Amino acid sequence: MRFALLAKDKPGALQTRMDNRDAHLAYVAETGVVEIAGPILDADGQMCGSLIILELPDLTAAQDWAANDPYAKAGLFGDVTLSAWKKVIG
């Protein structure tokens, strides 16, 4: 089952994102459940959030994955939405 994780960074948290980026990318690689992902950009082209499509068996597994993301553990996000998602195009 697929889940869409949309996370918006807390204001002024770019340095927190940069400080934890390598750990986040390693977590994505080692868990092997991310189908597609990338940062959300603000009007200046700076990273200010994340959009991640996860392939996991259920919502509980998706919530666990999100909670263990180094970005989440560092307190980067101000707002997080995690929803079941159906791929239609692409």
PDB file of N, CA and C in Angstrom:
ATOM      1  N   MET A   1       0.851  -1.174   0.000  1.00  0.00           N
ATOM      2  CA  MET A   1       0.000   0.000   0.000  1.00  0.00           C
ATOM      3  C   MET A   1       0.898   1.239   0.000  1.00  0.00           C
ATOM      4  N   ARG A   2       0.454   2.248  -0.721  1.00  0.00           N
ATOM      5  CA  ARG A   2       1.239   3.485  -0.795  1.00  0.00           C
ATOM      6  C   ARG A   2       0.669   4.551   0.139  1.00  0.00           C
ATOM      7  N   PHE A   3       1.599   5.373   0.651  1.00  0.00           N
ATOM      8  CA  PHE A   3       1.245   6.483   1.522  1.00  0.00           C
ATOM      9  C   PHE A   3       2.008   7.720   1.075  1.00  0.00           C
ATOM     10  N   ALA A   4       1.330   8.872   1.112  1.00  0.00           N
ATOM     11  CA  ALA A   4       1.958  10.156   0.807  1.00  0.00           C
ATOM     12  C   ALA A   4       2.237  10.863   2.124  1.00  0.00           C
ATOM     13  N   LEU A   5       3.498  11.206   2.322  1.00  0.00           N
ATOM     14  CA  LEU A   5       3.934  11.962   3.488  1.00  0.00           C
ATOM     15  C   LEU A   5       4.261  13.371   3.013  1.00  0.00           C
ATOM     16  N   LEU A   6       3.523  14.340   3.503  1.00  0.00           N
ATOM     17  CA  LEU A   6       3.767  15.742   3.186  1.00  0.00           C
ATOM     18  C   LEU A   6       4.144  16.433   4.489  1.00  0.00           C
ATOM     19  N   ALA A   7       5.370  16.917   4.552  1.00  0.00           N
ATOM     20  CA  ALA A   7       5.875  17.525   5.778  1.00  0.00           C
ATOM     21  C   ALA A   7       6.409  18.917   5.474  1.00  0.00           C
ATOM     22  N   LYS A   8       5.940  19.895   6.210  1.00  0.00           N
ATOM     23  CA  LYS A   8       6.405  21.271   6.054  1.00  0.00           C
ATOM     24  C   LYS A   8       7.334  21.596   7.218  1.00  0.00           C
ATOM     25  N   ASP A   9       8.487  22.162   6.875  1.00  0.00           N
ATOM     26  CA  ASP A   9       9.473  22.513   7.902  1.00  0.00           C
ATOM     27  C   ASP A   9       8.963  23.645   8.782  1.00  0.00           C
ATOM     28  N   LYS A  10       9.455  23.671  10.014  1.00  0.00           N
ATOM     29  CA  LYS A  10       9.210  24.813  10.886  1.00  0.00           C
ATOM     30  C   LYS A  10       9.878  26.031  10.254  1.00  0.00           C
ATOM     31  N   PRO A  11       9.331  27.222  10.446  1.00  0.00           N
ATOM     32  CA  PRO A  11       9.970  28.426   9.900  1.00  0.00           C
ATOM     33  C   PRO A  11      11.407  28.563  10.405  1.00  0.00           C
ATOM     34  N   GLY A  12      12.290  28.940   9.501  1.00  0.00           N
ATOM     35  CA  GLY A  12      13.685  29.179   9.863  1.00  0.00           C
ATOM     36  C   GLY A  12      14.483  27.929  10.177  1.00  0.00           C
ATOM     37  N   ALA A  13      14.021  26.767   9.701  1.00  0.00           N
ATOM     38  CA  ALA A  13      14.658  25.501  10.066  1.00  0.00           C
ATOM     39  C   ALA A  13      15.583  24.936   8.986  1.00  0.00           C
ATOM     40  N   LEU A  14      16.001  25.751   8.033  1.00  0.00           N
ATOM     41  CA  LEU A  14      16.853  25.244   6.955  1.00  0.00           C
ATOM     42  C   LEU A  14      18.139  24.625   7.499  1.00  0.00           C
ATOM     43  N   GLN A  15      18.744  25.224   8.511  1.00  0.00           N
ATOM     44  CA  GLN A  15      19.991  24.674   9.054  1.00  0.00           C
ATOM     45  C   GLN A  15      19.745  23.303   9.697  1.00  0.00           C
ATOM     46  N   THR A  16      18.613  23.135  10.359  1.00  0.00           N
ATOM     47  CA  THR A  16      18.272  21.825  10.928  1.00  0.00           C
ATOM     48  C   THR A  16      18.168  20.797   9.813  1.00  0.00           C
ATOM     49  N   ARG A  17      17.526  21.179   8.708  1.00  0.00           N
ATOM     50  CA  ARG A  17      17.414  20.283   7.553  1.00  0.00           C
ATOM     51  C   ARG A  17      18.798  19.920   7.034  1.00  0.00           C
ATOM     52  N   MET A  18      19.653  20.898   6.862  1.00  0.00           N
ATOM     53  CA  MET A  18      20.984  20.632   6.312  1.00  0.00           C
ATOM     54  C   MET A  18      21.819  19.770   7.267  1.00  0.00           C
ATOM     55  N   ASP A  19      21.705  20.023   8.555  1.00  0.00           N
ATOM     56  CA  ASP A  19      22.464  19.263   9.549  1.00  0.00           C
ATOM     57  C   ASP A  19      22.066  17.790   9.586  1.00  0.00           C
ATOM     58  N   ASN A  20      20.845  17.473   9.190  1.00  0.00           N
ATOM     59  CA  ASN A  20      20.332  16.108   9.270  1.00  0.00           C
ATOM     60  C   ASN A  20      20.106  15.452   7.910  1.00  0.00           C
ATOM     61  N   ARG A  21      20.471  16.146   6.844  1.00  0.00           N
ATOM     62  CA  ARG A  21      20.203  15.665   5.488  1.00  0.00           C
ATOM     63  C   ARG A  21      20.890  14.330   5.194  1.00  0.00           C
ATOM     64  N   ASP A  22      22.164  14.194   5.532  1.00  0.00           N
ATOM     65  CA  ASP A  22      22.878  12.939   5.242  1.00  0.00           C
ATOM     66  C   ASP A  22      22.235  11.761   5.979  1.00  0.00           C
ATOM     67  N   ALA A  23      21.865  11.959   7.242  1.00  0.00           N
ATOM     68  CA  ALA A  23      21.225  10.890   8.013  1.00  0.00           C
ATOM     69  C   ALA A  23      19.858  10.541   7.421  1.00  0.00           C
ATOM     70  N   HIS A  24      19.112  11.560   6.989  1.00  0.00           N
ATOM     71  CA  HIS A  24      17.803  11.333   6.364  1.00  0.00           C
ATOM     72  C   HIS A  24      17.962  10.517   5.081  1.00  0.00           C
ATOM     73  N   LEU A  25      18.895  10.912   4.225  1.00  0.00           N
ATOM     74  CA  LEU A  25      19.096  10.202   2.964  1.00  0.00           C
ATOM     75  C   LEU A  25      19.581   8.776   3.198  1.00  0.00           C
ATOM     76  N   ALA A  26      20.408   8.564   4.217  1.00  0.00           N
ATOM     77  CA  ALA A  26      20.856   7.206   4.555  1.00  0.00           C
ATOM     78  C   ALA A  26      19.676   6.358   5.033  1.00  0.00           C
ATOM     79  N   TYR A  27      18.789   6.953   5.831  1.00  0.00           N
ATOM     80  CA  TYR A  27      17.594   6.260   6.319  1.00  0.00           C
ATOM     81  C   TYR A  27      16.699   5.866   5.149  1.00  0.00           C
ATOM     82  N   VAL A  28      16.501   6.772   4.221  1.00  0.00           N
ATOM     83  CA  VAL A  28      15.705   6.476   3.024  1.00  0.00           C
ATOM     84  C   VAL A  28      16.311   5.289   2.273  1.00  0.00           C
ATOM     85  N   ALA A  29      17.620   5.316   2.078  1.00  0.00           N
ATOM     86  CA  ALA A  29      18.288   4.246   1.338  1.00  0.00           C
ATOM     87  C   ALA A  29      18.232   2.918   2.077  1.00  0.00           C
ATOM     88  N   GLU A  30      18.489   2.930   3.368  1.00  0.00           N
ATOM     89  CA  GLU A  30      18.568   1.663   4.106  1.00  0.00           C
ATOM     90  C   GLU A  30      17.213   1.024   4.364  1.00  0.00           C
ATOM     91  N   THR A  31      16.143   1.815   4.450  1.00  0.00           N
ATOM     92  CA  THR A  31      14.830   1.231   4.700  1.00  0.00           C
ATOM     93  C   THR A  31      14.205   0.656   3.429  1.00  0.00           C
ATOM     94  N   GLY A  32      14.525   1.228   2.277  1.00  0.00           N
ATOM     95  CA  GLY A  32      14.069   0.682   1.001  1.00  0.00           C
ATOM     96  C   GLY A  32      12.571   0.737   0.747  1.00  0.00           C
ATOM     97  N   VAL A  33      11.861   1.646   1.408  1.00  0.00           N
ATOM     98  CA  VAL A  33      10.404   1.710   1.237  1.00  0.00           C
ATOM     99  C   VAL A  33       9.936   2.991   0.547  1.00  0.00           C
ATOM    100  N   VAL A  34      10.881   3.840   0.162  1.00  0.00           N
ATOM    101  CA  VAL A  34      10.533   5.107  -0.493  1.00  0.00           C
ATOM    102  C   VAL A  34      10.491   4.894  -1.999  1.00  0.00           C
ATOM    103  N   GLU A  35       9.317   5.152  -2.584  1.00  0.00           N
ATOM    104  CA  GLU A  35       9.152   4.996  -4.025  1.00  0.00           C
ATOM    105  C   GLU A  35       9.662   6.234  -4.766  1.00  0.00           C
ATOM    106  N   ILE A  36       9.331   7.393  -4.239  1.00  0.00           N
ATOM    107  CA  ILE A  36       9.764   8.658  -4.835  1.00  0.00           C
ATOM    108  C   ILE A  36       9.732   9.712  -3.727  1.00  0.00           C
ATOM    109  N   ALA A  37      10.633  10.671  -3.821  1.00  0.00           N
ATOM    110  CA  ALA A  37      10.691  11.697  -2.775  1.00  0.00           C
ATOM    111  C   ALA A  37      11.471  12.906  -3.263  1.00  0.00           C
ATOM    112  N   GLY A  38      11.263  14.004  -2.575  1.00  0.00           N
ATOM    113  CA  GLY A  38      12.029  15.204  -2.859  1.00  0.00           C
ATOM    114  C   GLY A  38      11.590  16.345  -1.970  1.00  0.00           C
ATOM    115  N   PRO A  39      12.415  17.377  -1.909  1.00  0.00           N
ATOM    116  CA  PRO A  39      12.078  18.523  -1.067  1.00  0.00           C
ATOM    117  C   PRO A  39      11.054  19.432  -1.727  1.00  0.00           C
ATOM    118  N   ILE A  40      10.280  20.078  -0.894  1.00  0.00           N
ATOM    119  CA  ILE A  40       9.404  21.163  -1.334  1.00  0.00           C
ATOM    120  C   ILE A  40      10.242  22.438  -1.257  1.00  0.00           C
ATOM    121  N   LEU A  41      10.071  23.315  -2.221  1.00  0.00           N
ATOM    122  CA  LEU A  41      10.872  24.544  -2.285  1.00  0.00           C
ATOM    123  C   LEU A  41      10.011  25.768  -2.032  1.00  0.00           C
ATOM    124  N   ASP A  42      10.615  26.761  -1.378  1.00  0.00           N
ATOM    125  CA  ASP A  42       9.911  28.027  -1.168  1.00  0.00           C
ATOM    126  C   ASP A  42      10.102  28.937  -2.380  1.00  0.00           C
ATOM    127  N   ALA A  43       9.606  30.145  -2.318  1.00  0.00           N
ATOM    128  CA  ALA A  43       9.667  31.089  -3.444  1.00  0.00           C
ATOM    129  C   ALA A  43      11.099  31.440  -3.839  1.00  0.00           C
ATOM    130  N   ASP A  44      12.046  31.267  -2.916  1.00  0.00           N
ATOM    131  CA  ASP A  44      13.457  31.552  -3.190  1.00  0.00           C
ATOM    132  C   ASP A  44      14.224  30.313  -3.642  1.00  0.00           C
ATOM    133  N   GLY A  45      13.534  29.191  -3.791  1.00  0.00           N
ATOM    134  CA  GLY A  45      14.187  27.961  -4.212  1.00  0.00           C
ATOM    135  C   GLY A  45      14.871  27.206  -3.085  1.00  0.00           C
ATOM    136  N   GLN A  46      14.616  27.596  -1.840  1.00  0.00           N
ATOM    137  CA  GLN A  46      15.201  26.911  -0.685  1.00  0.00           C
ATOM    138  C   GLN A  46      14.286  25.777  -0.225  1.00  0.00           C
ATOM    139  N   MET A  47      14.890  24.698   0.260  1.00  0.00           N
ATOM    140  CA  MET A  47      14.111  23.577   0.765  1.00  0.00           C
ATOM    141  C   MET A  47      13.327  24.001   2.008  1.00  0.00           C
ATOM    142  N   CYS A  48      12.043  23.636   2.045  1.00  0.00           N
ATOM    143  CA  CYS A  48      11.190  24.026   3.174  1.00  0.00           C
ATOM    144  C   CYS A  48      10.198  22.934   3.567  1.00  0.00           C
ATOM    145  N   GLY A  49      10.393  21.735   3.043  1.00  0.00           N
ATOM    146  CA  GLY A  49       9.500  20.636   3.346  1.00  0.00           C
ATOM    147  C   GLY A  49       9.863  19.414   2.527  1.00  0.00           C
ATOM    148  N   SER A  50       9.084  18.358   2.685  1.00  0.00           N
ATOM    149  CA  SER A  50       9.345  17.103   1.985  1.00  0.00           C
ATOM    150  C   SER A  50       8.046  16.484   1.497  1.00  0.00           C
ATOM    151  N   LEU A  51       8.128  15.850   0.335  1.00  0.00           N
ATOM    152  CA  LEU A  51       7.054  15.015  -0.183  1.00  0.00           C
ATOM    153  C   LEU A  51       7.661  13.638  -0.422  1.00  0.00           C
ATOM    154  N   ILE A  52       7.113  12.623   0.240  1.00  0.00           N
ATOM    155  CA  ILE A  52       7.662  11.274   0.166  1.00  0.00           C
ATOM    156  C   ILE A  52       6.514  10.298  -0.084  1.00  0.00           C
ATOM    157  N   ILE A  53       6.681   9.438  -1.081  1.00  0.00           N
ATOM    158  CA  ILE A  53       5.720   8.372  -1.339  1.00  0.00           C
ATOM    159  C   ILE A  53       6.351   7.075  -0.824  1.00  0.00           C
ATOM    160  N   LEU A  54       5.660   6.466   0.145  1.00  0.00           N
ATOM    161  CA  LEU A  54       6.135   5.252   0.802  1.00  0.00           C
ATOM    162  C   LEU A  54       5.339   4.052   0.326  1.00  0.00           C
ATOM    163  N   GLU A  55       5.985   2.898   0.254  1.00  0.00           N
ATOM    164  CA  GLU A  55       5.316   1.628  -0.046  1.00  0.00           C
ATOM    165  C   GLU A  55       5.480   0.754   1.191  1.00  0.00           C
ATOM    166  N   LEU A  56       4.398   0.643   1.953  1.00  0.00           N
ATOM    167  CA  LEU A  56       4.414  -0.105   3.214  1.00  0.00           C
ATOM    168  C   LEU A  56       3.100  -0.865   3.379  1.00  0.00           C
ATOM    169  N   PRO A  57       3.058  -1.867   4.260  1.00  0.00           N
ATOM    170  CA  PRO A  57       1.856  -2.703   4.366  1.00  0.00           C
ATOM    171  C   PRO A  57       0.628  -2.011   4.941  1.00  0.00           C
ATOM    172  N   ASP A  58       0.830  -1.013   5.829  1.00  0.00           N
ATOM    173  CA  ASP A  58      -0.327  -0.384   6.464  1.00  0.00           C
ATOM    174  C   ASP A  58       0.056   0.971   7.060  1.00  0.00           C
ATOM    175  N   LEU A  59      -0.956   1.672   7.549  1.00  0.00           N
ATOM    176  CA  LEU A  59      -0.749   3.011   8.089  1.00  0.00           C
ATOM    177  C   LEU A  59       0.166   2.998   9.303  1.00  0.00           C
ATOM    178  N   THR A  60       0.062   1.995  10.141  1.00  0.00           N
ATOM    179  CA  THR A  60       0.917   1.924  11.321  1.00  0.00           C
ATOM    180  C   THR A  60       2.387   1.855  10.921  1.00  0.00           C
ATOM    181  N   ALA A  61       2.700   1.056   9.920  1.00  0.00           N
ATOM    182  CA  ALA A  61       4.080   0.961   9.433  1.00  0.00           C
ATOM    183  C   ALA A  61       4.543   2.299   8.853  1.00  0.00           C
ATOM    184  N   ALA A  62       3.666   2.990   8.142  1.00  0.00           N
ATOM    185  CA  ALA A  62       4.012   4.305   7.590  1.00  0.00           C
ATOM    186  C   ALA A  62       4.252   5.320   8.706  1.00  0.00           C
ATOM    187  N   GLN A  63       3.420   5.284   9.729  1.00  0.00           N
ATOM    188  CA  GLN A  63       3.607   6.186  10.870  1.00  0.00           C
ATOM    189  C   GLN A  63       4.921   5.900  11.585  1.00  0.00           C
ATOM    190  N   ASP A  64       5.257   4.631  11.746  1.00  0.00           N
ATOM    191  CA  ASP A  64       6.525   4.254  12.377  1.00  0.00           C
ATOM    192  C   ASP A  64       7.705   4.739  11.541  1.00  0.00           C
ATOM    193  N   TRP A  65       7.617   4.554  10.214  1.00  0.00           N
ATOM    194  CA  TRP A  65       8.691   5.012   9.339  1.00  0.00           C
ATOM    195  C   TRP A  65       8.874   6.521   9.500  1.00  0.00           C
ATOM    196  N   ALA A  66       7.773   7.256   9.444  1.00  0.00           N
ATOM    197  CA  ALA A  66       7.836   8.718   9.547  1.00  0.00           C
ATOM    198  C   ALA A  66       8.412   9.163  10.889  1.00  0.00           C
ATOM    199  N   ALA A  67       8.030   8.503  11.959  1.00  0.00           N
ATOM    200  CA  ALA A  67       8.509   8.882  13.294  1.00  0.00           C
ATOM    201  C   ALA A  67      10.003   8.623  13.465  1.00  0.00           C
ATOM    202  N   ASN A  68      10.536   7.645  12.728  1.00  0.00           N
ATOM    203  CA  ASN A  68      11.952   7.300  12.846  1.00  0.00           C
ATOM    204  C   ASN A  68      12.847   7.996  11.837  1.00  0.00           C
ATOM    205  N   ASP A  69      12.271   8.791  10.964  1.00  0.00           N
ATOM    206  CA  ASP A  69      13.048   9.587  10.014  1.00  0.00           C
ATOM    207  C   ASP A  69      13.914  10.571  10.811  1.00  0.00           C
ATOM    208  N   PRO A  70      15.207  10.645  10.533  1.00  0.00           N
ATOM    209  CA  PRO A  70      16.067  11.597  11.250  1.00  0.00           C
ATOM    210  C   PRO A  70      15.569  13.039  11.204  1.00  0.00           C
ATOM    211  N   TYR A  71      14.906  13.437  10.129  1.00  0.00           N
ATOM    212  CA  TYR A  71      14.330  14.785  10.088  1.00  0.00           C
ATOM    213  C   TYR A  71      13.290  14.950  11.199  1.00  0.00           C
ATOM    214  N   ALA A  72      12.407  13.956  11.345  1.00  0.00           N
ATOM    215  CA  ALA A  72      11.377  14.024  12.391  1.00  0.00           C
ATOM    216  C   ALA A  72      12.015  14.011  13.773  1.00  0.00           C
ATOM    217  N   LYS A  73      12.999  13.158  13.964  1.00  0.00           N
ATOM    218  CA  LYS A  73      13.666  13.068  15.269  1.00  0.00           C
ATOM    219  C   LYS A  73      14.378  14.370  15.638  1.00  0.00           C
ATOM    220  N   ALA A  74      14.819  15.119  14.629  1.00  0.00           N
ATOM    221  CA  ALA A  74      15.496  16.398  14.870  1.00  0.00           C
ATOM    222  C   ALA A  74      14.505  17.536  15.107  1.00  0.00           C
ATOM    223  N   GLY A  75      13.210  17.266  14.976  1.00  0.00           N
ATOM    224  CA  GLY A  75      12.205  18.304  15.189  1.00  0.00           C
ATOM    225  C   GLY A  75      12.085  19.283  14.029  1.00  0.00           C
ATOM    226  N   LEU A  76      12.441  18.842  12.826  1.00  0.00           N
ATOM    227  CA  LEU A  76      12.429  19.722  11.657  1.00  0.00           C
ATOM    228  C   LEU A  76      11.025  20.170  11.262  1.00  0.00           C
ATOM    229  N   PHE A  77      10.062  19.275  11.358  1.00  0.00           N
ATOM    230  CA  PHE A  77       8.758  19.541  10.776  1.00  0.00           C
ATOM    231  C   PHE A  77       7.806  20.270  11.720  1.00  0.00           C
ATOM    232  N   GLY A  78       7.085  21.229  11.158  1.00  0.00           N
ATOM    233  CA  GLY A  78       6.042  21.923  11.893  1.00  0.00           C
ATOM    234  C   GLY A  78       4.677  21.327  11.626  1.00  0.00           C
ATOM    235  N   ASP A  79       4.504  20.736  10.443  1.00  0.00           N
ATOM    236  CA  ASP A  79       3.217  20.173  10.047  1.00  0.00           C
ATOM    237  C   ASP A  79       3.469  18.932   9.205  1.00  0.00           C
ATOM    238  N   VAL A  80       2.810  17.833   9.539  1.00  0.00           N
ATOM    239  CA  VAL A  80       2.982  16.579   8.810  1.00  0.00           C
ATOM    240  C   VAL A  80       1.609  15.985   8.509  1.00  0.00           C
ATOM    241  N   THR A  81       1.426  15.576   7.256  1.00  0.00           N
ATOM    242  CA  THR A  81       0.227  14.860   6.840  1.00  0.00           C
ATOM    243  C   THR A  81       0.665  13.533   6.238  1.00  0.00           C
ATOM    244  N   LEU A  82       0.041  12.452   6.674  1.00  0.00           N
ATOM    245  CA  LEU A  82       0.333  11.124   6.163  1.00  0.00           C
ATOM    246  C   LEU A  82      -0.994  10.494   5.750  1.00  0.00           C
ATOM    247  N   SER A  83      -1.121  10.206   4.449  1.00  0.00           N
ATOM    248  CA  SER A  83      -2.389   9.706   3.914  1.00  0.00           C
ATOM    249  C   SER A  83      -2.160   8.532   2.987  1.00  0.00           C
ATOM    250  N   ALA A  84      -3.121   7.612   2.970  1.00  0.00           N
ATOM    251  CA  ALA A  84      -3.096   6.565   1.946  1.00  0.00           C
ATOM    252  C   ALA A  84      -3.164   7.260   0.585  1.00  0.00           C
ATOM    253  N   TRP A  85      -2.461   6.688  -0.391  1.00  0.00           N
ATOM    254  CA  TRP A  85      -2.365   7.336  -1.693  1.00  0.00           C
ATOM    255  C   TRP A  85      -2.437   6.268  -2.784  1.00  0.00           C
ATOM    256  N   LYS A  86      -3.154   6.583  -3.848  1.00  0.00           N
ATOM    257  CA  LYS A  86      -3.278   5.658  -4.973  1.00  0.00           C
ATOM    258  C   LYS A  86      -2.602   6.237  -6.198  1.00  0.00           C
ATOM    259  N   LYS A  87      -1.668   5.509  -6.746  1.00  0.00           N
ATOM    260  CA  LYS A  87      -0.977   5.921  -7.962  1.00  0.00           C
ATOM    261  C   LYS A  87      -1.895   5.673  -9.158  1.00  0.00           C
ATOM    262  N   VAL A  88      -2.094   6.708  -9.968  1.00  0.00           N
ATOM    263  CA  VAL A  88      -2.943   6.593 -11.144  1.00  0.00           C
ATOM    264  C   VAL A  88      -2.141   6.843 -12.421  1.00  0.00           C
ATOM    265  N   ILE A  89      -1.244   7.817 -12.382  1.00  0.00           N
ATOM    266  CA  ILE A  89      -0.449   8.187 -13.559  1.00  0.00           C
ATOM    267  C   ILE A  89       1.025   8.128 -13.185  1.00  0.00           C
ATOM    268  N   GLY A  90       1.835   7.629 -14.140  1.00  0.00           N
ATOM    269  CA  GLY A  90       3.286   7.638 -13.940  1.00  0.00           C
ATOM    270  C   GLY A  90       3.894   6.327 -13.600  1.00  0.00           C
TER     271      GLY A  90
END
